[in-house]
mmCIF file of C-alpha atoms and ligand atoms in Angstrom:
data_model
loop_
_atom_site.group_PDB
_atom_site.id
_atom_site.type_symbol
_atom_site.label_atom_id
_atom_site.label_comp_id
_atom_site.label_asym_id
_atom_site.label_seq_id
_atom_site.Cartn_x
_atom_site.Cartn_y
_atom_site.Cartn_z
ATOM 1 C CA UNK T 30 -16.880 41.254 -108.839
ATOM 2 C CA UNK T 31 -17.045 38.583 -111.439
ATOM 3 C CA UNK T 32 -19.833 36.227 -111.505
ATOM 4 C CA UNK T 33 -19.551 32.988 -113.507
ATOM 5 C CA UNK T 34 -22.969 32.876 -115.381
ATOM 6 C CA UNK T 35 -25.320 30.017 -115.138
ATOM 7 C CA UNK T 36 -27.390 28.134 -118.026
ATOM 8 C CA UNK T 37 -29.872 26.265 -116.140
ATOM 9 C CA UNK T 38 -32.360 24.024 -117.975
ATOM 10 C CA UNK T 39 -35.706 23.058 -116.226
ATOM 11 C CA UNK T 40 -37.184 20.221 -117.983
ATOM 12 C CA UNK T 41 -40.356 20.280 -115.737
ATOM 13 C CA UNK T 42 -42.635 17.340 -116.006
ATOM 14 C CA UNK T 43 -41.521 16.038 -119.487
ATOM 15 C CA UNK T 44 -40.131 13.055 -121.000
ATOM 16 C CA UNK T 45 -39.550 9.440 -120.530
ATOM 17 C CA UNK T 46 -36.276 8.064 -119.293
ATOM 18 C CA UNK T 47 -35.347 7.271 -122.832
ATOM 19 C CA UNK T 48 -36.276 10.676 -123.979
ATOM 20 C CA UNK T 49 -34.068 12.125 -120.902
ATOM 21 C CA UNK T 50 -30.949 9.946 -122.082
ATOM 22 C CA UNK T 51 -31.440 11.233 -125.695
ATOM 23 C CA UNK T 52 -31.499 14.603 -124.479
ATOM 24 C CA UNK T 53 -28.427 14.199 -122.408
ATOM 25 C CA UNK T 54 -26.628 12.666 -125.561
ATOM 26 C CA UNK T 55 -27.789 15.524 -127.507
ATOM 27 C CA UNK T 56 -26.065 18.113 -125.025
ATOM 28 C CA UNK T 57 -22.827 16.211 -125.512
ATOM 29 C CA UNK T 58 -20.082 18.487 -125.170
ATOM 30 C CA UNK T 59 -21.813 21.108 -123.301
ATOM 31 C CA UNK T 60 -19.571 20.316 -120.202
ATOM 32 C CA UNK T 61 -16.533 21.684 -122.005
ATOM 33 C CA UNK T 62 -18.070 25.031 -122.758
ATOM 34 C CA UNK T 63 -15.996 27.276 -120.732
ATOM 35 C CA UNK T 64 -16.844 30.004 -118.534
ATOM 36 C CA UNK T 65 -20.443 28.956 -117.821
ATOM 37 C CA UNK T 66 -21.905 26.706 -114.870
ATOM 38 C CA UNK T 67 -24.448 24.209 -116.583
ATOM 39 C CA UNK T 68 -27.376 23.029 -114.540
ATOM 40 C CA UNK T 69 -29.878 20.425 -115.603
ATOM 41 C CA UNK T 70 -32.987 19.789 -113.896
ATOM 42 C CA UNK T 71 -34.989 16.773 -114.830
ATOM 43 C CA UNK T 72 -38.086 15.189 -113.038
ATOM 44 C CA UNK T 73 -37.397 12.922 -110.112
ATOM 45 C CA UNK T 74 -37.832 9.669 -111.966
ATOM 46 C CA UNK T 75 -35.122 10.904 -114.375
ATOM 47 C CA UNK T 76 -32.589 12.386 -111.967
ATOM 48 C CA UNK T 77 -30.718 9.010 -111.306
ATOM 49 C CA UNK T 78 -29.917 8.405 -115.129
ATOM 50 C CA UNK T 79 -28.981 12.123 -115.804
ATOM 51 C CA UNK T 80 -26.968 12.288 -112.635
ATOM 52 C CA UNK T 81 -25.053 9.087 -113.799
ATOM 53 C CA UNK T 82 -24.626 10.381 -117.312
ATOM 54 C CA UNK T 83 -22.780 13.670 -116.268
ATOM 55 C CA UNK T 84 -20.983 12.092 -113.324
ATOM 56 C CA UNK T 85 -17.339 13.026 -113.368
ATOM 57 C CA UNK T 86 -18.076 16.123 -115.256
ATOM 58 C CA UNK T 87 -18.597 20.012 -114.178
ATOM 59 C CA UNK T 88 -22.526 19.707 -115.095
ATOM 60 C CA UNK T 89 -24.887 20.372 -112.033
ATOM 61 C CA UNK T 90 -27.850 18.357 -111.368
ATOM 62 C CA UNK T 91 -30.818 19.923 -109.726
ATOM 63 C CA UNK T 92 -34.248 18.747 -108.386
ATOM 64 C CA UNK T 93 -37.198 20.687 -109.134
ATOM 65 C CA UNK T 94 -38.516 20.399 -105.505
ATOM 66 C CA UNK T 95 -37.732 18.664 -102.440
ATOM 67 C CA UNK T 96 -39.489 18.223 -99.050
ATOM 68 C CA UNK T 97 -37.981 19.825 -95.960
ATOM 69 C CA UNK T 98 -37.914 16.626 -93.832
ATOM 70 C CA UNK T 99 -35.001 14.141 -94.080
ATOM 71 C CA UNK T 100 -37.351 11.057 -93.980
ATOM 72 C CA UNK T 101 -40.727 10.175 -92.735
ATOM 73 C CA UNK T 102 -44.442 9.562 -93.374
ATOM 74 C CA UNK T 103 -44.899 12.091 -96.351
ATOM 75 C CA UNK T 104 -46.335 9.822 -98.929
ATOM 76 C CA UNK T 105 -45.419 11.015 -102.530
ATOM 77 C CA UNK T 106 -42.622 13.341 -101.456
ATOM 78 C CA UNK T 107 -38.707 13.279 -101.780
ATOM 79 C CA UNK T 108 -36.617 14.268 -99.081
ATOM 80 C CA UNK T 109 -33.505 16.443 -99.376
ATOM 81 C CA UNK T 110 -31.521 13.480 -98.219
ATOM 82 C CA UNK T 111 -32.762 11.295 -101.044
ATOM 83 C CA UNK T 112 -32.437 14.221 -103.450
ATOM 84 C CA UNK T 113 -28.720 14.846 -102.494
ATOM 85 C CA UNK T 114 -27.890 11.140 -103.716
ATOM 86 C CA UNK T 115 -28.572 12.252 -107.365
ATOM 87 C CA UNK T 116 -28.237 16.017 -107.532
ATOM 88 C CA UNK T 117 -26.220 19.048 -106.066
ATOM 89 C CA UNK T 118 -28.396 21.689 -106.783
ATOM 90 C CA UNK T 119 -32.304 22.399 -106.114
ATOM 91 C CA UNK T 120 -34.764 24.842 -107.591
ATOM 92 C CA UNK T 121 -36.887 26.498 -104.692
ATOM 93 C CA UNK T 122 -40.051 28.269 -105.096
ATOM 94 C CA UNK T 123 -40.665 27.885 -108.959
ATOM 95 C CA UNK T 124 -43.881 29.860 -109.661
ATOM 96 C CA UNK T 125 -45.545 26.613 -110.776
ATOM 97 C CA UNK T 126 -44.861 25.267 -107.386
ATOM 98 C CA UNK T 127 -46.154 28.370 -105.741
ATOM 99 C CA UNK T 128 -49.465 28.435 -108.092
ATOM 100 C CA UNK T 129 -50.320 24.820 -108.179
ATOM 101 C CA UNK T 130 -48.853 23.488 -104.977
ATOM 102 C CA UNK T 131 -49.579 26.391 -102.826
ATOM 103 C CA UNK T 132 -46.001 27.175 -101.461
ATOM 104 C CA UNK T 133 -45.763 30.280 -100.004
ATOM 105 C CA UNK T 134 -42.754 32.476 -99.008
ATOM 106 C CA UNK T 135 -42.489 31.159 -95.514
ATOM 107 C CA UNK T 136 -42.284 27.368 -96.688
ATOM 108 C CA UNK T 137 -39.729 28.447 -99.020
ATOM 109 C CA UNK T 138 -37.766 29.810 -96.346
ATOM 110 C CA UNK T 139 -37.452 26.463 -94.704
ATOM 111 C CA UNK T 140 -36.647 24.966 -98.053
ATOM 112 C CA UNK T 141 -33.655 27.300 -98.636
ATOM 113 C CA UNK T 142 -32.215 26.257 -95.109
ATOM 114 C CA UNK T 143 -32.996 22.701 -95.850
ATOM 115 C CA UNK T 144 -31.103 23.122 -99.196
ATOM 116 C CA UNK T 145 -27.995 24.496 -97.267
ATOM 117 C CA UNK T 146 -28.201 21.839 -94.661
ATOM 118 C CA UNK T 147 -28.191 19.297 -97.267
ATOM 119 C CA UNK T 148 -25.324 20.488 -99.353
ATOM 120 C CA UNK T 149 -27.607 21.503 -102.146
ATOM 121 C CA UNK T 150 -27.183 24.873 -103.930
ATOM 122 C CA UNK T 151 -30.379 26.574 -104.203
ATOM 123 C CA UNK T 152 -32.122 28.463 -107.237
ATOM 124 C CA UNK T 153 -34.749 30.635 -105.666
ATOM 125 C CA UNK T 154 -37.267 31.496 -108.086
ATOM 126 C CA UNK T 155 -39.242 34.895 -107.636
ATOM 127 C CA UNK T 156 -41.428 37.026 -110.058
ATOM 128 C CA UNK T 157 -44.566 38.963 -110.194
ATOM 129 C CA UNK T 158 -47.913 37.722 -112.025
ATOM 130 C CA UNK T 159 -49.691 39.485 -114.773
ATOM 131 C CA UNK T 160 -52.042 41.351 -112.352
ATOM 132 C CA UNK T 161 -49.202 42.440 -109.894
ATOM 133 C CA UNK T 162 -47.399 43.804 -113.089
ATOM 134 C CA UNK T 163 -50.269 45.666 -114.237
ATOM 135 C CA UNK T 164 -50.870 47.046 -110.729
ATOM 136 C CA UNK T 165 -47.318 48.422 -110.679
ATOM 137 C CA UNK T 166 -46.508 45.773 -107.849
ATOM 138 C CA UNK T 167 -43.345 44.208 -109.257
ATOM 139 C CA UNK T 168 -40.912 45.702 -106.879
ATOM 140 C CA UNK T 169 -43.190 45.171 -103.836
ATOM 141 C CA UNK T 170 -43.561 41.438 -104.821
ATOM 142 C CA UNK T 171 -39.890 40.912 -105.407
ATOM 143 C CA UNK T 172 -39.061 42.698 -102.271
ATOM 144 C CA UNK T 173 -41.383 40.549 -100.250
ATOM 145 C CA UNK T 174 -40.659 37.105 -101.770
ATOM 146 C CA UNK T 175 -36.720 37.599 -101.483
ATOM 147 C CA UNK T 176 -36.904 39.140 -97.984
ATOM 148 C CA UNK T 177 -39.139 36.224 -96.532
ATOM 149 C CA UNK T 178 -37.192 33.527 -98.247
ATOM 150 C CA UNK T 179 -34.120 34.531 -96.836
ATOM 151 C CA UNK T 180 -35.173 35.528 -93.320
ATOM 152 C CA UNK T 181 -32.647 36.769 -90.804
ATOM 153 C CA UNK T 182 -29.917 34.489 -91.534
ATOM 154 C CA UNK T 183 -26.922 34.519 -93.586
ATOM 155 C CA UNK T 184 -27.418 33.696 -97.383
ATOM 156 C CA UNK T 185 -27.334 29.915 -97.830
ATOM 157 C CA UNK T 186 -24.119 28.926 -99.758
ATOM 158 C CA UNK T 187 -23.891 29.483 -103.197
ATOM 159 C CA UNK T 188 -27.429 31.196 -103.302
ATOM 160 C CA UNK T 189 -28.482 31.780 -106.871
ATOM 161 C CA UNK T 190 -31.869 33.822 -107.444
ATOM 162 C CA UNK T 191 -34.022 33.535 -110.482
ATOM 163 C CA UNK T 192 -36.167 36.344 -111.630
ATOM 164 C CA UNK T 193 -39.233 34.738 -113.505
ATOM 165 C CA UNK T 194 -42.176 36.967 -114.117
ATOM 166 C CA UNK T 195 -44.989 34.799 -114.207
ATOM 167 C CA UNK T 196 -46.661 36.044 -117.326
ATOM 168 C CA UNK T 197 -43.247 35.383 -119.252
ATOM 169 C CA UNK T 198 -43.171 31.681 -118.344
ATOM 170 C CA UNK T 199 -44.044 29.196 -121.345
ATOM 171 C CA UNK T 200 -46.093 32.171 -123.076
ATOM 172 C CA UNK T 201 -43.417 33.262 -125.765
ATOM 173 C CA UNK T 202 -43.543 36.597 -124.258
ATOM 174 C CA UNK T 203 -40.293 37.451 -122.956
ATOM 175 C CA UNK T 204 -39.659 40.575 -120.559
ATOM 176 C CA UNK T 205 -37.816 43.155 -122.442
ATOM 177 C CA UNK T 206 -33.985 43.140 -121.594
ATOM 178 C CA UNK T 207 -34.645 46.327 -119.727
ATOM 179 C CA UNK T 208 -37.292 44.882 -117.732
ATOM 180 C CA UNK T 209 -35.227 42.069 -116.710
ATOM 181 C CA UNK T 210 -32.363 44.363 -115.940
ATOM 182 C CA UNK T 211 -34.487 46.624 -113.729
ATOM 183 C CA UNK T 212 -36.100 43.596 -111.923
ATOM 184 C CA UNK T 213 -32.618 42.104 -111.453
ATOM 185 C CA UNK T 214 -31.121 45.251 -109.930
ATOM 186 C CA UNK T 215 -34.236 45.599 -107.655
ATOM 187 C CA UNK T 216 -33.352 41.992 -106.207
ATOM 188 C CA UNK T 217 -29.615 42.827 -105.838
ATOM 189 C CA UNK T 218 -30.638 45.692 -103.985
ATOM 190 C CA UNK T 219 -32.662 43.872 -101.479
ATOM 191 C CA UNK T 220 -30.021 41.158 -101.211
ATOM 192 C CA UNK T 221 -27.774 43.902 -100.456
ATOM 193 C CA UNK T 222 -30.012 45.321 -97.770
ATOM 194 C CA UNK T 223 -30.200 42.162 -96.087
ATOM 195 C CA UNK T 224 -26.828 40.575 -96.501
ATOM 196 C CA UNK T 225 -24.413 43.501 -97.261
ATOM 197 C CA UNK T 226 -23.253 45.014 -100.655
ATOM 198 C CA UNK T 227 -20.254 42.374 -100.989
ATOM 199 C CA UNK T 228 -22.361 39.390 -100.184
ATOM 200 C CA UNK T 229 -25.158 40.891 -102.710
ATOM 201 C CA UNK T 230 -22.219 41.588 -105.494
ATOM 202 C CA UNK T 231 -21.743 37.594 -105.557
ATOM 203 C CA UNK T 232 -25.134 36.360 -105.993
ATOM 204 C CA UNK T 233 -25.806 35.362 -109.361
ATOM 205 C CA UNK T 234 -29.338 36.404 -110.660
ATOM 206 C CA UNK T 235 -30.841 34.699 -113.573
ATOM 207 C CA UNK T 236 -33.606 35.880 -115.829
ATOM 208 C CA UNK T 237 -36.374 33.085 -116.739
ATOM 209 C CA UNK T 238 -39.395 33.360 -119.021
ATOM 210 C CA UNK T 239 -39.461 32.341 -122.611
ATOM 211 C CA UNK T 240 -35.562 32.510 -123.036
ATOM 212 C CA UNK T 241 -34.590 31.365 -126.627
ATOM 213 C CA UNK T 242 -31.395 31.368 -128.624
ATOM 214 C CA UNK T 243 -32.384 34.368 -130.258
ATOM 215 C CA UNK T 244 -33.014 36.592 -127.155
ATOM 216 C CA UNK T 245 -30.463 35.431 -124.642
ATOM 217 C CA UNK T 246 -27.730 37.508 -125.808
ATOM 218 C CA UNK T 247 -29.794 40.887 -125.104
ATOM 219 C CA UNK T 248 -30.612 39.220 -121.663
ATOM 220 C CA UNK T 249 -26.819 38.601 -121.104
ATOM 221 C CA UNK T 250 -25.818 42.358 -122.128
ATOM 222 C CA UNK T 251 -27.616 43.646 -119.052
ATOM 223 C CA UNK T 252 -25.044 44.049 -116.148
ATOM 224 C CA UNK T 253 -27.289 42.449 -113.464
ATOM 225 C CA UNK T 254 -28.416 39.290 -115.490
ATOM 226 C CA UNK T 255 -25.920 36.480 -114.711
ATOM 227 C CA UNK T 256 -27.516 34.035 -116.731
ATOM 228 C CA UNK T 257 -30.881 32.103 -117.659
ATOM 229 C CA UNK T 258 -33.175 29.579 -116.156
ATOM 230 C CA UNK T 259 -34.673 28.026 -119.145
ATOM 231 C CA UNK T 260 -37.847 25.931 -119.603
ATOM 232 C CA UNK T 261 -39.254 24.975 -123.082
ATOM 233 C CA UNK T 262 -36.150 25.681 -125.054
ATOM 234 C CA UNK T 263 -33.996 23.457 -122.589
ATOM 235 C CA UNK T 264 -35.978 20.424 -124.029
ATOM 236 C CA UNK T 265 -34.208 20.866 -127.369
ATOM 237 C CA UNK T 266 -30.656 20.024 -127.296
ATOM 238 C CA UNK T 267 -29.504 22.270 -130.011
ATOM 239 C CA UNK T 268 -31.260 25.225 -128.600
ATOM 240 C CA UNK T 269 -30.075 24.829 -125.198
ATOM 241 C CA UNK T 270 -26.602 24.472 -126.580
ATOM 242 C CA UNK T 271 -26.861 27.479 -128.404
ATOM 243 C CA UNK T 272 -28.117 29.388 -125.447
ATOM 244 C CA UNK T 273 -25.426 27.941 -123.246
ATOM 245 C CA UNK T 274 -22.796 29.062 -125.755
ATOM 246 C CA UNK T 275 -24.394 32.594 -125.922
ATOM 247 C CA UNK T 276 -24.157 32.840 -122.162
ATOM 248 C CA UNK T 277 -20.542 31.705 -121.957
ATOM 249 C CA UNK T 278 -19.762 34.153 -124.738
ATOM 250 C CA UNK T 279 -21.164 37.008 -122.747
ATOM 251 C CA UNK T 280 -18.557 37.052 -120.192
HETATM 252 P P1 PGA Q 25 -39.877 28.827 -120.194
HETATM 253 O O1 PGA Q 25 -39.832 28.330 -118.682
HETATM 254 O O2 PGA Q 25 -38.549 29.073 -120.682
HETATM 255 O O3 PGA Q 25 -40.634 27.664 -121.064
HETATM 256 O O4 PGA Q 25 -40.792 30.120 -120.353
HETATM 257 C C1 PGA Q 25 -38.958 28.929 -117.786
HETATM 258 C C2 PGA Q 25 -39.311 28.317 -116.457
HETATM 259 O O5 PGA Q 25 -40.286 28.054 -116.031
HETATM 260 O O6 PGA Q 25 -38.201 28.186 -115.708
#
């Protein structure tokens, strides 16, 4: 099964509108790189302008979060209906959402279904903490996170899973390619148990955590790593272009 790899940039809570525009300009030509799906995930206030900038290209735009209700009295939240006006993808369950905003596996299960109902392709983020890793709980944590988020329903359309060990995010201490491969293989086996082998084979699984232009090729050499979710390096247009080219070249 061939899986088109993904280069996804998570801009987190960074930049002004002017800076977001400049970053988009710096990424000129990224839509012409063949053999890779590009996803940009700016913060809510930048979504409209980034969506308009890439309109008519193959670049996908992702929200970093969303509420599960279509509308209502939820001050400060953004609904999936609102998000779908300026994005076609959404990140679900980033570890920073789990850590700082108390999102748990059950809440994320609902968000996955919400994404599907609103035509948004979800990137479900999973990954163990430093303590869980030290206690050799990585496989258990990944099994729990993937199983509960998926529930007993069929996979949401286009489901993407990102393996992002919490200890590797923003630390400069990336997982080794072997660690990434073994976690991604495990995730695929959990998907296979839940969804069947054929479906699991088609799900793209990304690695995220201190991905840089100089380590991406080693991750992409792993058979179960289908791309990257990039934080810090995605804020540097040249670095993200280099990562995207390396991902495309891996196919
Ligand atoms: P990082 O972040 O690349 O800065 O480690 C990755 C992420 O949080 O998605």
